[in-house]
Short mmCIF file of C-alpha atoms in Angstrom, two decimals:
data_model
loop_
_atom_site.label_atom_id
_atom_site.label_comp_id
_atom_site.label_asym_id
_atom_site.label_seq_id
_atom_site.Cartn_x
_atom_site.Cartn_y
_atom_site.Cartn_z
CA MET A 16 -35.45 58.37 396.13
CA THR A 17 -33.93 60.49 399.37
CA ILE A 18 -32.86 64.57 399.42
CA ILE A 19 -28.71 62.92 399.99
CA ASP A 20 -29.68 60.82 396.36
CA GLY A 21 -31.22 63.69 395.15
CA LEU A 22 -28.22 66.34 395.94
CA VAL A 23 -26.00 63.45 395.03
CA ALA A 24 -27.05 62.85 391.82
CA GLU A 25 -26.43 66.47 391.17
CA HIS A 26 -22.97 66.60 392.19
CA ARG A 27 -22.54 64.46 389.52
CA VAL A 28 -23.83 65.89 386.58
CA PHE A 29 -22.04 68.85 387.79
CA LEU A 30 -18.52 66.87 388.10
CA MET A 31 -19.09 65.95 384.58
CA LEU A 32 -20.13 69.37 382.99
CA PHE A 33 -16.91 70.87 384.93
CA ASP A 34 -14.73 68.33 383.79
CA GLN A 35 -16.26 68.94 379.79
CA MET A 36 -15.68 72.35 380.40
CA GLU A 37 -12.20 72.18 381.62
CA ARG A 38 -11.11 69.15 378.23
CA ALA A 39 -12.31 71.77 375.62
CA LEU A 40 -11.01 75.13 378.20
CA PRO A 41 -7.62 75.06 375.67
CA GLY A 42 -9.78 75.07 372.90
CA VAL A 43 -11.38 78.10 373.70
CA LYS A 44 -10.06 81.35 371.84
CA THR A 45 -11.68 84.65 373.69
CA VAL A 46 -12.37 85.77 377.05
CA ASP A 47 -15.39 85.60 376.10
CA GLU A 48 -16.12 82.20 375.39
CA ILE A 49 -14.97 81.91 379.09
CA ALA A 50 -17.63 84.24 380.68
CA LEU A 51 -20.34 82.25 378.61
CA MET A 52 -19.04 79.09 380.16
CA CYS A 53 -19.18 80.62 383.34
CA ARG A 54 -22.45 82.12 382.92
CA LEU A 55 -23.95 78.45 382.01
CA LEU A 56 -22.46 77.26 385.17
CA GLU A 57 -24.36 80.34 387.48
CA ALA A 58 -27.99 79.27 387.28
CA PRO A 59 -27.74 75.90 387.97
CA LEU A 60 -25.04 76.41 390.78
CA HIS A 61 -27.36 78.82 391.96
CA ASP A 62 -30.31 77.22 392.23
CA HIS A 63 -28.91 73.71 393.73
CA GLY A 64 -27.22 75.98 396.89
CA GLY A 65 -30.30 77.15 396.91
CA THR A 66 -31.74 73.73 397.31
CA GLU A 67 -29.55 72.42 399.87
CA THR A 68 -29.90 75.23 402.10
CA ASP A 69 -33.84 75.19 402.13
CA LEU A 70 -34.01 71.02 402.46
CA ALA A 71 -31.36 69.96 403.78
CA TYR A 72 -28.41 72.55 405.49
CA ILE A 73 -31.84 73.50 407.59
CA ALA A 74 -31.77 70.48 409.21
CA LEU A 75 -28.78 70.84 410.67
CA ASP A 76 -28.63 74.09 412.24
CA HIS A 77 -29.38 73.18 414.97
CA ILE A 78 -26.44 70.47 415.08
CA LEU A 79 -23.93 72.52 413.16
CA HIS A 80 -24.32 76.43 414.76
CA GLN A 81 -22.63 75.82 417.88
CA GLN A 82 -19.62 74.29 415.81
CA LYS A 83 -19.58 77.04 412.90
CA ARG A 84 -19.38 74.39 410.02
CA LEU A 85 -22.84 75.32 408.21
CA THR A 86 -22.27 79.17 408.35
CA ARG A 87 -19.29 78.02 406.29
CA LEU A 88 -20.73 76.48 403.93
CA TYR A 89 -23.34 78.64 402.96
CA HIS A 90 -19.96 81.09 403.13
CA ASP A 91 -18.71 78.70 400.18
CA HIS A 92 -22.27 79.20 397.64
CA GLN A 93 -21.78 82.32 398.10
CA GLU A 94 -17.76 82.13 397.01
CA ILE A 95 -18.27 80.10 394.08
CA ASP A 96 -20.87 82.74 393.17
CA VAL A 97 -18.00 85.21 393.68
CA LEU A 98 -15.18 83.41 391.78
CA LEU A 99 -17.24 82.77 388.64
CA LYS A 100 -18.20 86.23 388.54
CA LYS A 101 -14.79 86.94 388.92
CA VAL A 102 -13.62 84.91 385.72
CA GLU A 103 -16.36 86.98 383.35
CA GLU A 104 -14.42 89.88 384.82
CA ILE A 105 -10.37 88.73 383.42
CA LYS A 106 -9.59 90.11 380.24
CA ASP A 107 -6.53 87.66 379.58
CA LEU A 108 -7.31 84.35 377.71
CA PRO A 109 -4.90 82.72 380.18
CA LYS A 110 -5.52 84.29 383.32
CA ALA A 111 -9.27 83.69 382.46
CA ARG A 112 -8.47 79.50 381.61
CA THR A 113 -6.73 79.48 385.32
CA GLN A 114 -9.13 81.77 387.08
CA LEU A 115 -12.51 78.76 385.48
CA LYS A 116 -10.97 76.48 386.53
CA VAL A 117 -9.76 77.36 389.82
CA ALA A 118 -13.32 78.18 390.20
CA LEU A 119 -14.17 74.45 389.06
CA ASP A 120 -11.68 72.97 391.48
CA ALA A 121 -13.19 75.31 394.23
CA CYS A 122 -17.03 73.83 393.17
CA ARG A 123 -15.68 70.20 393.66
CA ALA A 124 -13.92 70.92 396.94
CA HIS A 125 -17.32 71.84 398.32
CA PHE A 126 -18.88 68.38 396.71
CA ARG A 127 -17.02 66.74 398.42
CA GLU A 128 -16.73 68.04 401.77
CA GLU A 129 -19.98 68.29 401.67
CA GLU A 130 -20.58 64.10 400.40
CA HIS A 131 -18.07 63.28 402.94
CA THR A 132 -19.22 65.04 406.30
CA VAL A 133 -22.28 67.33 405.78
CA PHE A 134 -24.29 64.73 404.11
CA PRO A 135 -23.38 61.47 406.55
CA LEU A 136 -24.63 64.25 409.62
CA ILE A 137 -28.21 64.86 407.80
CA GLU A 138 -29.08 61.70 407.27
CA LYS A 139 -27.95 61.07 410.89
CA ALA A 140 -30.24 63.83 412.03
CA LEU A 141 -33.68 63.06 410.01
CA GLN A 142 -35.54 59.60 410.25
CA HIS A 143 -35.69 57.98 407.00
CA GLU A 144 -39.22 59.22 406.15
CA THR A 145 -37.89 62.41 405.99
CA LEU A 146 -35.22 62.25 404.04
CA LEU A 147 -37.91 60.70 401.21
CA ILE A 148 -40.83 63.56 401.93
CA LEU A 149 -37.60 65.84 401.31
CA GLY A 150 -36.58 64.03 398.46
CA ARG A 151 -39.62 64.19 396.87
CA VAL A 152 -39.40 68.29 397.64
CA TRP A 153 -36.12 68.32 395.55
CA LYS A 154 -37.65 66.11 393.04
CA SER A 155 -40.47 68.61 392.51
CA GLN A 156 -37.92 71.34 392.41
CA SER A 157 -35.19 69.57 390.16
CA HIS A 158 -34.77 70.36 386.64
CA LEU A 159 -32.85 67.31 386.65
CA SER A 160 -35.80 65.52 387.18
CA LYS A 161 -37.85 66.84 384.47
#
């Protein structure tokens, strides 16, 4: 398994979780429940973003630096963290529901960008053996593989 395979597998797990959360949102009765949903996402998303940064994006620093695209990807990770934190602060239930959907949509858009643009660049930039080594590192660190 390459690092890209591992990261895409994590994306699939997150996407299923996002779908489940959105289906549950109409039945949520309090803003505290929505805040809890956000807190449940924050740590795994933060860890996932850190893994992408530490194991995958670093390989693209030299390729994308001139294009400022990598900076945007790093910023996306921070923005997603901020969006989830903001949802937790909202005291109006309908607004909290809407903002959680906005945060989930931002995550989905970020994943699409990575899968369609960034991951193929990583696969072109690195030798297959390097991708496999990074995949083994990902597996040793990933909560999904345990």
